[in-house]
PDB file of C-alpha atoms in Angstrom:
ATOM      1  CA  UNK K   1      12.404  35.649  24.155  1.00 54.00           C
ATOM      2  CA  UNK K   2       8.715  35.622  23.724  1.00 51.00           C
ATOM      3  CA  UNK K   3       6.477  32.627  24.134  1.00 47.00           C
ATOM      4  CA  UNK K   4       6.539  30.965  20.563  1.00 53.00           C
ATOM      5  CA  UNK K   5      10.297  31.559  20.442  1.00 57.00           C
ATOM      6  CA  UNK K   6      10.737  29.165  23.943  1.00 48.00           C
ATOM      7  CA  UNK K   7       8.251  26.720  22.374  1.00 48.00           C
ATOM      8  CA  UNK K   8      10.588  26.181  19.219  1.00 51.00           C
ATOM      9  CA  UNK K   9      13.155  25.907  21.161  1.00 50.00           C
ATOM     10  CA  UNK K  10      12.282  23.242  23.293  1.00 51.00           C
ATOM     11  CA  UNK K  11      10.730  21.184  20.457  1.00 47.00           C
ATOM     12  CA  UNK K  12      13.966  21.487  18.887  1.00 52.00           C
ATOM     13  CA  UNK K  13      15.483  20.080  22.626  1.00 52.00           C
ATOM     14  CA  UNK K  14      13.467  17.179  22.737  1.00 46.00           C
ATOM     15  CA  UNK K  15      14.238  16.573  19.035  1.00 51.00           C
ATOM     16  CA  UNK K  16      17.935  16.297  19.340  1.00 50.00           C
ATOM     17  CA  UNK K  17      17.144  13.971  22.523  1.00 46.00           C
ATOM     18  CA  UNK K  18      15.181  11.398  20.587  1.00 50.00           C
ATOM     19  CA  UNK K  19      18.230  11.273  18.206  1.00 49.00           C
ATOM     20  CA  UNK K  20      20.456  10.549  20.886  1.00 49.00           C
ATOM     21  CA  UNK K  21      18.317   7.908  22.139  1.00 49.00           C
ATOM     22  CA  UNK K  22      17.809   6.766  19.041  1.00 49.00           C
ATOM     23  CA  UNK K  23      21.337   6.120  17.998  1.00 48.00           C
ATOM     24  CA  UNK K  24      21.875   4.829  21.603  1.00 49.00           C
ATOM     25  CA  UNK K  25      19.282   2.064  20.621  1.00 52.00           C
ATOM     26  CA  UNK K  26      20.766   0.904  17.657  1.00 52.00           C
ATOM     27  CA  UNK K  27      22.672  -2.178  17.805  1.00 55.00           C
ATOM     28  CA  UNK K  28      26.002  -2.773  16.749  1.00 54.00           C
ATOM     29  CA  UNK K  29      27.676  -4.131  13.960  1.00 51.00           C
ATOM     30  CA  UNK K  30      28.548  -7.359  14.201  1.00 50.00           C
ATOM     31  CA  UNK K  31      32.222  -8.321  13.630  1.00 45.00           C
ATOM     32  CA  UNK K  32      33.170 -10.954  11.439  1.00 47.00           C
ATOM     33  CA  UNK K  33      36.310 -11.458   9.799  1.00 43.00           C
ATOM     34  CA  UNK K  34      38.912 -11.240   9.964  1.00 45.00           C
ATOM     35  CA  UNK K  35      37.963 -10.408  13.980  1.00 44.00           C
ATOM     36  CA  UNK K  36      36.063 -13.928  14.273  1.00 43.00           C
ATOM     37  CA  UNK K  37      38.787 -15.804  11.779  1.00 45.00           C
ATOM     38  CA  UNK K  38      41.795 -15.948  13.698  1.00 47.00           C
ATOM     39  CA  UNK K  39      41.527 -16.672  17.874  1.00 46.00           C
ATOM     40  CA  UNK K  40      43.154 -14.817  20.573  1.00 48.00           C
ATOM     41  CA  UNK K  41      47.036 -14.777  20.919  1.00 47.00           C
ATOM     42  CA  UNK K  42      46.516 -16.122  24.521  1.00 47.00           C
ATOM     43  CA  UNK K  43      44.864 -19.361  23.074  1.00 44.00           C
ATOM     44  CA  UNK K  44      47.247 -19.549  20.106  1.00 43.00           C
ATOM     45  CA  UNK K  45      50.138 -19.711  22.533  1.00 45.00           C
ATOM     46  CA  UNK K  46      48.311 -22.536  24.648  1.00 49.00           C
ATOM     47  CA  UNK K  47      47.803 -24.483  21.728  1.00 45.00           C
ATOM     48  CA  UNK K  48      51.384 -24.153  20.711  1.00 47.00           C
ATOM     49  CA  UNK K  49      52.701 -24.886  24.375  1.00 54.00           C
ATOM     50  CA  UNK K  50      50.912 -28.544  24.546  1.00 56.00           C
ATOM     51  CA  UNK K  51      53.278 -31.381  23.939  1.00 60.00           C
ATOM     52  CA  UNK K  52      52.389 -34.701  22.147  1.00 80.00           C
ATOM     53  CA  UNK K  53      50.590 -37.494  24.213  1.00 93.00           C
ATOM     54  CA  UNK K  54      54.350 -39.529  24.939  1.00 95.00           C
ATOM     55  CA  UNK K  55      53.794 -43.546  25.169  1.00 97.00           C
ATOM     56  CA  UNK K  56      54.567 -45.656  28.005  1.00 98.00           C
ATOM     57  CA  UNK K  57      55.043 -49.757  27.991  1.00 98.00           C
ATOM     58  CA  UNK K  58      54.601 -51.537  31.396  1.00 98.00           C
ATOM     59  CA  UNK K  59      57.649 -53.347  32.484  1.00 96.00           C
ATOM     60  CA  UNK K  60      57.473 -56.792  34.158  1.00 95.00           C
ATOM     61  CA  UNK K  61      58.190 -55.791  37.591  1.00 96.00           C
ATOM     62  CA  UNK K  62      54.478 -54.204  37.866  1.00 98.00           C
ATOM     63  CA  UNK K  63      52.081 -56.060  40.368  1.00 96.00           C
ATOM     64  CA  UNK K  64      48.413 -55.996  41.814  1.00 96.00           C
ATOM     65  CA  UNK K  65      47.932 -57.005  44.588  1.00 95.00           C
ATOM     66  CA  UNK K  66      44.987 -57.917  46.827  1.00 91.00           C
ATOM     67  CA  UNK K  67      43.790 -58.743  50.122  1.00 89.00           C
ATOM     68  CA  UNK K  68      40.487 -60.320  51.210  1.00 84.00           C
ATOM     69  CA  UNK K  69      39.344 -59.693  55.019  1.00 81.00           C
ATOM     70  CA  UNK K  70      38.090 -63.030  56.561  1.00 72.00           C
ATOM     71  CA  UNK K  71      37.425 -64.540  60.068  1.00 72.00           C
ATOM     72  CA  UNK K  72      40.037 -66.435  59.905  1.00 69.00           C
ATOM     73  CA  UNK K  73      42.667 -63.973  59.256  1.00 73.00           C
ATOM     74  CA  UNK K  74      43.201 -62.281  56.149  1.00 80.00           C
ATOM     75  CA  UNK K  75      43.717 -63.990  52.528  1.00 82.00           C
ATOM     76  CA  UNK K  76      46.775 -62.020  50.794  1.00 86.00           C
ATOM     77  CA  UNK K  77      48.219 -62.173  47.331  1.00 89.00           C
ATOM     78  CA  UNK K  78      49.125 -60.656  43.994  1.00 93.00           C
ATOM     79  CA  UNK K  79      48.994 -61.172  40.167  1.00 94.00           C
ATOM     80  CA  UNK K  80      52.408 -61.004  38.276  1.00 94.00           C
ATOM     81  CA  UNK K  81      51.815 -60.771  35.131  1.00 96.00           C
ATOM     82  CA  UNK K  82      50.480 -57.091  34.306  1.00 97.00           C
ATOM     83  CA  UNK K  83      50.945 -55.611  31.030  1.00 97.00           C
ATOM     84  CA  UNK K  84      49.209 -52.313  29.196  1.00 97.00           C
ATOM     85  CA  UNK K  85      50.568 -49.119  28.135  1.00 97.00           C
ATOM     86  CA  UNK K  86      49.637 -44.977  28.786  1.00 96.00           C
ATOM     87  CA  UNK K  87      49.694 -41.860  26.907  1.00 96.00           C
ATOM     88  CA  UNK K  88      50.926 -39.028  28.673  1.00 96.00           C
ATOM     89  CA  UNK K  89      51.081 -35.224  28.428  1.00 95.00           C
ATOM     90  CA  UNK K  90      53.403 -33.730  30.713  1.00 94.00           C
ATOM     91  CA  UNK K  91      52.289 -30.178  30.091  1.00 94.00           C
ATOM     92  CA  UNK K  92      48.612 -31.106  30.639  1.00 96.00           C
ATOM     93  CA  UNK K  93      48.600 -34.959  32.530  1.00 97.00           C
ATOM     94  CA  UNK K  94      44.095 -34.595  32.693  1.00 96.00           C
ATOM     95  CA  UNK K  95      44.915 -35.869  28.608  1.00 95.00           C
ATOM     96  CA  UNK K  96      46.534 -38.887  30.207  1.00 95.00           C
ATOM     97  CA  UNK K  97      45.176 -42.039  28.960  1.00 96.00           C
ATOM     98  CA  UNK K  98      45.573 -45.855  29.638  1.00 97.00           C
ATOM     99  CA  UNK K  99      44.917 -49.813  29.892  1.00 97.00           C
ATOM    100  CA  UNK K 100      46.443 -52.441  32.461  1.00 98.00           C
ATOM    101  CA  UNK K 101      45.822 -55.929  31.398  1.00 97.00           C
ATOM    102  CA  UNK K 102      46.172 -58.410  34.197  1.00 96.00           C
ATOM    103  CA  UNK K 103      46.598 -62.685  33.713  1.00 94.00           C
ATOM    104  CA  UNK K 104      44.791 -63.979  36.039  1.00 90.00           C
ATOM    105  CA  UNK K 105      46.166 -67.147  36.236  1.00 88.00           C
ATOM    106  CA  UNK K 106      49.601 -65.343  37.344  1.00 91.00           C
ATOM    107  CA  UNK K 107      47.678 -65.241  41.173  1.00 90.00           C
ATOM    108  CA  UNK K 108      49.635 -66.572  44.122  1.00 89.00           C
ATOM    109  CA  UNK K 109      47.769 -66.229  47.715  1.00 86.00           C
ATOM    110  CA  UNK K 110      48.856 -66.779  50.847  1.00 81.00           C
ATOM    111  CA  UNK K 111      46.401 -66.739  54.415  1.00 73.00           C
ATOM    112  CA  UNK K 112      47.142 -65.895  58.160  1.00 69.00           C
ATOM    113  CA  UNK K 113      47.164 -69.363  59.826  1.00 59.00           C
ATOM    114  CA  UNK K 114      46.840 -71.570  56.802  1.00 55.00           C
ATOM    115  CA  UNK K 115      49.739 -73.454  55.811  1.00 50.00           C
ATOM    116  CA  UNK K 116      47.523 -74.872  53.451  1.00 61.00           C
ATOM    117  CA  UNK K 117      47.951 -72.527  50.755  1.00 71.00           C
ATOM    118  CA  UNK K 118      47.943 -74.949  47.694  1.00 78.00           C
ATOM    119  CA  UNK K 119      44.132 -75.736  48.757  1.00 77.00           C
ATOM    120  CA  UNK K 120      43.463 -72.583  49.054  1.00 76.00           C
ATOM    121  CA  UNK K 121      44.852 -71.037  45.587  1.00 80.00           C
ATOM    122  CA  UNK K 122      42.873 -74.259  44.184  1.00 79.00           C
ATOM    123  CA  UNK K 123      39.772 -72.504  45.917  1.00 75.00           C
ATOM    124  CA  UNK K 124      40.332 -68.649  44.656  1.00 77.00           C
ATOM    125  CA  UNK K 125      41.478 -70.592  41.011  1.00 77.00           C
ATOM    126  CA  UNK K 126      37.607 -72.097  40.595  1.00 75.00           C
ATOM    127  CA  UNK K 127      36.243 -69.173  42.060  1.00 70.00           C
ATOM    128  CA  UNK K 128      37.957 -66.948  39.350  1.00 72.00           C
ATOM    129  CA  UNK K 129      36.986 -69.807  36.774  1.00 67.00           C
ATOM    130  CA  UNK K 130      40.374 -70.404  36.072  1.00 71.00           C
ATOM    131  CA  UNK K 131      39.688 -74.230  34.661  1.00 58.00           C
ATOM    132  CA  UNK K 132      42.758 -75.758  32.809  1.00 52.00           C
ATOM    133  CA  UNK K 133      40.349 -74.832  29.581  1.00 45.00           C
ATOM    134  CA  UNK K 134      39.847 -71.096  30.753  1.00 53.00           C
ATOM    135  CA  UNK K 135      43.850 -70.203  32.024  1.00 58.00           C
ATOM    136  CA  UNK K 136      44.191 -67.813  29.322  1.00 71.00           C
ATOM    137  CA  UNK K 137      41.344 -65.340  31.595  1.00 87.00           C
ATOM    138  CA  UNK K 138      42.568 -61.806  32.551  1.00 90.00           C
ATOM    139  CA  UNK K 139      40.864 -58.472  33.648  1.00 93.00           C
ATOM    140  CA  UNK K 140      41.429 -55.265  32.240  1.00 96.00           C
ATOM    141  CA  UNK K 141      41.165 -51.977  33.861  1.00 97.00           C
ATOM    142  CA  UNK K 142      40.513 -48.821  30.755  1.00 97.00           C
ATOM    143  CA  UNK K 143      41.771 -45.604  32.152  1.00 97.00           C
ATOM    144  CA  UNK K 144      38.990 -43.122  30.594  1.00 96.00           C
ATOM    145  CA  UNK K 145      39.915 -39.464  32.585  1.00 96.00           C
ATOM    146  CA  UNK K 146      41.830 -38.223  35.525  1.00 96.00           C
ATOM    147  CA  UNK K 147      40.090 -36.242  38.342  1.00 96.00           C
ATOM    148  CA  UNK K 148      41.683 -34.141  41.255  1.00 97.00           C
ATOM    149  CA  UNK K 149      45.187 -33.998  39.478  1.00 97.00           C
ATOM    150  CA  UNK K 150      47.592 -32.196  41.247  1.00 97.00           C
ATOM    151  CA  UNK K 151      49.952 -30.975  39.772  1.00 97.00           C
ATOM    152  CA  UNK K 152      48.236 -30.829  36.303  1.00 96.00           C
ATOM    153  CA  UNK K 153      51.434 -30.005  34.472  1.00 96.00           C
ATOM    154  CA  UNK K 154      54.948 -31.017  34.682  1.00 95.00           C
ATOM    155  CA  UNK K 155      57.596 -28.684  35.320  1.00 94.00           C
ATOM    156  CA  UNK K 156      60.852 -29.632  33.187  1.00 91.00           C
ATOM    157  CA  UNK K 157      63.889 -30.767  34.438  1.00 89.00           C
ATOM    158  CA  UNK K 158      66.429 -28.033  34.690  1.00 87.00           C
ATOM    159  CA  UNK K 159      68.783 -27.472  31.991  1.00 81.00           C
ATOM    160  CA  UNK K 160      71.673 -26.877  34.387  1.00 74.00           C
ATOM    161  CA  UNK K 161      71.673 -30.857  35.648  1.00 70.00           C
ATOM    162  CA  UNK K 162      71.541 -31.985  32.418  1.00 66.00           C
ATOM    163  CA  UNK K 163      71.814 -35.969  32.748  1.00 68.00           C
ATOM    164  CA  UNK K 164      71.096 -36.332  36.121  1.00 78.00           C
ATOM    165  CA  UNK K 165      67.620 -38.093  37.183  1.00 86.00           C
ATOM    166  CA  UNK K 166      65.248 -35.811  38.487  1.00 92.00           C
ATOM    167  CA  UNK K 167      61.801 -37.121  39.832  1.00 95.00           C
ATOM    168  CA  UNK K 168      58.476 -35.262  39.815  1.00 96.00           C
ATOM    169  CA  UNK K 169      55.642 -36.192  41.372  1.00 97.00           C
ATOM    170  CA  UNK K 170      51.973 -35.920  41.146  1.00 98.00           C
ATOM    171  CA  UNK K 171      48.470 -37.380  42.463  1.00 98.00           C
ATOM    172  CA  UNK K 172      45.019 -37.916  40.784  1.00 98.00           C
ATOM    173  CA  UNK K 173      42.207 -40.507  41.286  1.00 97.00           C
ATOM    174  CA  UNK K 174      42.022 -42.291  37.956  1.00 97.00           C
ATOM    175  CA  UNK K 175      38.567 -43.129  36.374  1.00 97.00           C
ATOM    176  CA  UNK K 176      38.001 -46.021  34.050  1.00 97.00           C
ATOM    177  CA  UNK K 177      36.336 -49.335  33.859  1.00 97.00           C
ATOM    178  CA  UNK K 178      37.160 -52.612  35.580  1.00 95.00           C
ATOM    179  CA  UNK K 179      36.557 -55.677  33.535  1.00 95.00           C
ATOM    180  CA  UNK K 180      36.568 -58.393  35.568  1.00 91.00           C
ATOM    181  CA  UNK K 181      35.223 -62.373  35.455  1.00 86.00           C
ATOM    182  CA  UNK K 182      32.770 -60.839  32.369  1.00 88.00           C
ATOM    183  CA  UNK K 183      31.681 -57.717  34.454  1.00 92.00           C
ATOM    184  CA  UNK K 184      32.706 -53.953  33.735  1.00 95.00           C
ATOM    185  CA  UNK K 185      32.067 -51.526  36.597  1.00 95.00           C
ATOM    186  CA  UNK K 186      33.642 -48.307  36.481  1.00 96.00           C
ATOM    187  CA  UNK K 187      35.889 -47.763  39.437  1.00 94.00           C
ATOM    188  CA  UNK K 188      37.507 -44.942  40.716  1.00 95.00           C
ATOM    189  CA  UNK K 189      41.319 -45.867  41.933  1.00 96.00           C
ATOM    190  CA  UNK K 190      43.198 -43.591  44.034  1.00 97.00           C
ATOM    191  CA  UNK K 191      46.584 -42.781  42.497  1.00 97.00           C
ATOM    192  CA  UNK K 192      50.347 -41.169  42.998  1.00 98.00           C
ATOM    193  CA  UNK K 193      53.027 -40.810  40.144  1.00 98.00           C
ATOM    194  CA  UNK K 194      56.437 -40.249  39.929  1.00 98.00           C
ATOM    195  CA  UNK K 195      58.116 -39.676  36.569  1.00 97.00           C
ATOM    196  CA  UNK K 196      61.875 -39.901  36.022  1.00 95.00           C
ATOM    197  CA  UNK K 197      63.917 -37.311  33.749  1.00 93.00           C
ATOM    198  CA  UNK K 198      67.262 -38.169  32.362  1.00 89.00           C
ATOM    199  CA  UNK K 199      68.696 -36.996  28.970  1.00 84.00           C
ATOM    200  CA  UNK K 200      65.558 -35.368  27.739  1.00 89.00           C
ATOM    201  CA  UNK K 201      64.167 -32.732  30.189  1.00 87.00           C
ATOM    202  CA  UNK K 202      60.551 -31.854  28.904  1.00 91.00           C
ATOM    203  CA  UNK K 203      59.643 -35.421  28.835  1.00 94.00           C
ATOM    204  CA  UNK K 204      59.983 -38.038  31.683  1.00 95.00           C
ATOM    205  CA  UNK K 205      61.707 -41.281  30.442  1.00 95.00           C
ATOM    206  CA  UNK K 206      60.073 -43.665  33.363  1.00 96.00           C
ATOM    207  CA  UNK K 207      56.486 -43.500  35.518  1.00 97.00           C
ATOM    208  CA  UNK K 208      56.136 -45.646  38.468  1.00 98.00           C
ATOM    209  CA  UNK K 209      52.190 -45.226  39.468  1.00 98.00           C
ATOM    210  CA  UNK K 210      51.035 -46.808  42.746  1.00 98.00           C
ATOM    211  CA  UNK K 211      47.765 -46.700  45.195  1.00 97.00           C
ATOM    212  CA  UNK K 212      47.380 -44.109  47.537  1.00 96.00           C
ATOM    213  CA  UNK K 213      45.433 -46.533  49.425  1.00 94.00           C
ATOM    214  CA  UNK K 214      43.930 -49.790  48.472  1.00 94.00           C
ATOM    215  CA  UNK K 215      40.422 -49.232  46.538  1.00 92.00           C
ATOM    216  CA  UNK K 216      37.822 -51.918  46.728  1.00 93.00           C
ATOM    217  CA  UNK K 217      36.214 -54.285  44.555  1.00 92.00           C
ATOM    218  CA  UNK K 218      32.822 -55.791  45.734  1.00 90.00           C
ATOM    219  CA  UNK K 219      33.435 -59.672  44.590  1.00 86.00           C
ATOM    220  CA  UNK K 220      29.571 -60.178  44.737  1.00 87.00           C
ATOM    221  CA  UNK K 221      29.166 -57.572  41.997  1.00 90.00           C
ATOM    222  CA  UNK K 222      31.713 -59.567  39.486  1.00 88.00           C
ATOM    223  CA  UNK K 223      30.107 -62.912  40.755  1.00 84.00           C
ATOM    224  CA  UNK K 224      32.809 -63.893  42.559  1.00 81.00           C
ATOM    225  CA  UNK K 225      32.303 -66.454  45.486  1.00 76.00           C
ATOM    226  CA  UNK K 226      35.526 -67.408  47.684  1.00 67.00           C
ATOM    227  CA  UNK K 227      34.889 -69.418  50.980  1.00 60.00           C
ATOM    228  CA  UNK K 228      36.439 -70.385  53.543  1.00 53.00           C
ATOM    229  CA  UNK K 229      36.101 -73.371  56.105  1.00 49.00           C
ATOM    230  CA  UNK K 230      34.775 -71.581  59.571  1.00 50.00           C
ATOM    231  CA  UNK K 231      37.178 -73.341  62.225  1.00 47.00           C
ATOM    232  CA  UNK K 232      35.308 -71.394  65.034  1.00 50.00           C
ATOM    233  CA  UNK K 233      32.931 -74.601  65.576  1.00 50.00           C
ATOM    234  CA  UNK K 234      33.754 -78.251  65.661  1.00 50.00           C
ATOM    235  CA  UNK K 235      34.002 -79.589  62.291  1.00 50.00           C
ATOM    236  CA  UNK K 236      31.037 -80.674  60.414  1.00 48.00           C
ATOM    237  CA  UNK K 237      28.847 -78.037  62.416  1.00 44.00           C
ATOM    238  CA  UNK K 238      30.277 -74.921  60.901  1.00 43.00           C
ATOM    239  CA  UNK K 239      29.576 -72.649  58.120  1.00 46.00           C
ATOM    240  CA  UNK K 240      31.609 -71.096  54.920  1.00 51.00           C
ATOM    241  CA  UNK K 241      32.377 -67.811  55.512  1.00 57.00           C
ATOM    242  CA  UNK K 242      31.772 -65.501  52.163  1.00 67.00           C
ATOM    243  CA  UNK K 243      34.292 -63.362  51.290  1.00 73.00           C
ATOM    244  CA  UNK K 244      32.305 -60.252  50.122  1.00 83.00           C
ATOM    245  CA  UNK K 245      35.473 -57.269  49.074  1.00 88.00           C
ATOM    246  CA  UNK K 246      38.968 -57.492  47.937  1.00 89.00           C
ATOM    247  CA  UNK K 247      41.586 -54.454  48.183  1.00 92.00           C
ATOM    248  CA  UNK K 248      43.410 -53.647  45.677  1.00 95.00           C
ATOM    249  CA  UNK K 249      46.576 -52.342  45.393  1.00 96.00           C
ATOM    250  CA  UNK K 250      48.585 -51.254  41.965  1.00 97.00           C
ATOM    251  CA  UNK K 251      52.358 -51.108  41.596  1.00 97.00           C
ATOM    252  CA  UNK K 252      52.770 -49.991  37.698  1.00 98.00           C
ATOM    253  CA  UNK K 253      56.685 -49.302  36.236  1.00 98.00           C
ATOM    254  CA  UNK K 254      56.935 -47.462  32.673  1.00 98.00           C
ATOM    255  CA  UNK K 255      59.032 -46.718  30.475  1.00 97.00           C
ATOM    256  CA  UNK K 256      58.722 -44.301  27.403  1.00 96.00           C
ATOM    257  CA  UNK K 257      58.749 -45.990  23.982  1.00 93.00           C
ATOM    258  CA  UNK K 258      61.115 -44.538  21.368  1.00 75.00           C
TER     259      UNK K 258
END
């Protein structure tokens, strides 16, 4: 092969490189339908495998309670009439909605070493601005999104004790906001579930939600002032002690609507 025969060939070399490259630089096509028109099986059979958010009615067992640290011993007591309602997916329970709706002039309190306990109710009353004009006041708590759910789906009840009450439980710290004497703070309340099968074994028939532990609610921040007499000095020298944070406690029975 002489001289101008290699040259040729090479050129024709480098030719059929630049081709290569230059088909190699191309983009590609861009798929539209039907590719972008229908979504993957694996999303189509999620979709499919969500239930519909079930509804649940408070009963009239459920309770708050509270407790206010003092000096003087601590200032107990509880509201009893709670209503509200949730909505509830068992296959996915971080969809799980809901509102509590307290009365607040359903309080009874109780103190450690007072057996004056009419006084004091009379105290916590005015401090809530329960008047006789105002008894119609409640606080409402709006449950906007669970966080930390564990388990975050439901497994069914098995088939094989049909009508017999199986429990499952789960935990979560529920997020919402906490209306209370005309403020709304959003409040983060630790919670654990149990929800009651019977006949129907995807979907639980009862949920009893109660605190993990008691959460706190700074009574400054809803302009709440309780006091209490300071018995540590002789009377007429002493000063009112401030209550500053309640605990709160939730004790919530469901049941599903029909």
């Amino acid at each position: 092969m002489n001289t101008r025969d290699l040259f040729a060939l090479s050129l024709a070399a480098l030719s059929a490189l630049g081709a290569a490259c230059g088909k190699k630089d191309l983009p590609r096509p861009t798929h539209t339908e039907p590719w972008l028109a229908h979504p993957p099986a694996s999303a189509a059979a999620s979709a499919d495998a969500a239930l519909p958010l079930s509804h649940y009615v408070l009963g009239a067992q459920s309770q708050i309670h509270f407790e206010v640290p003092s000096k003087q011993g601590a200032l107990r007591g509880s509201f009893g009439r709670v209503s509200g309602e949730f909505s509830i997916d068992p296959s996915d329970l971080t969809r799980s909605r809901g509102r509590v709706q307290v009365e607040l002039s359903s309080i009874t309190v109780s103190a450690d070493g007072n057996s004056d306990d009419a006084a004091l109710l009379a105290r916590v009353k005015n401090a809530l601005g329960l008047a006789e004009a105002s008894g119609g006041a409640s606080a409402s708590f709006e449950l906007s999104s669970l966080e930390d759910v564990s388990p975050a789906q439901l497994e069914p009840a098995p088939d094989s004790d049909a009508g017999a009450p199986i429990v499952r439980r789960a935990r979560a710290t529920g997020v919402g906001n906490l209306l209370l004497h005309g403020f709304r703070v959003l409040r983060r309340v630790p919670l654990a579930a149990e929800f009651g099968f019977t006949l129907d074994r995807h979907v639980p028939t009862s949920v009893v939600i109660r605190s993990r532990a008691p959460f706190v609610i700074s009574l400054e921040t809803h302009e709440i002032h309780t006091t209490e007499p300071d018995t540590s000095k002789k009377p007429g020298t002493g000063r009112a002690n401030h209550a500053r944070d309640a605990r709160v406690s939730v004790e919530l029975y469901a049941i599903k609507m029909d």
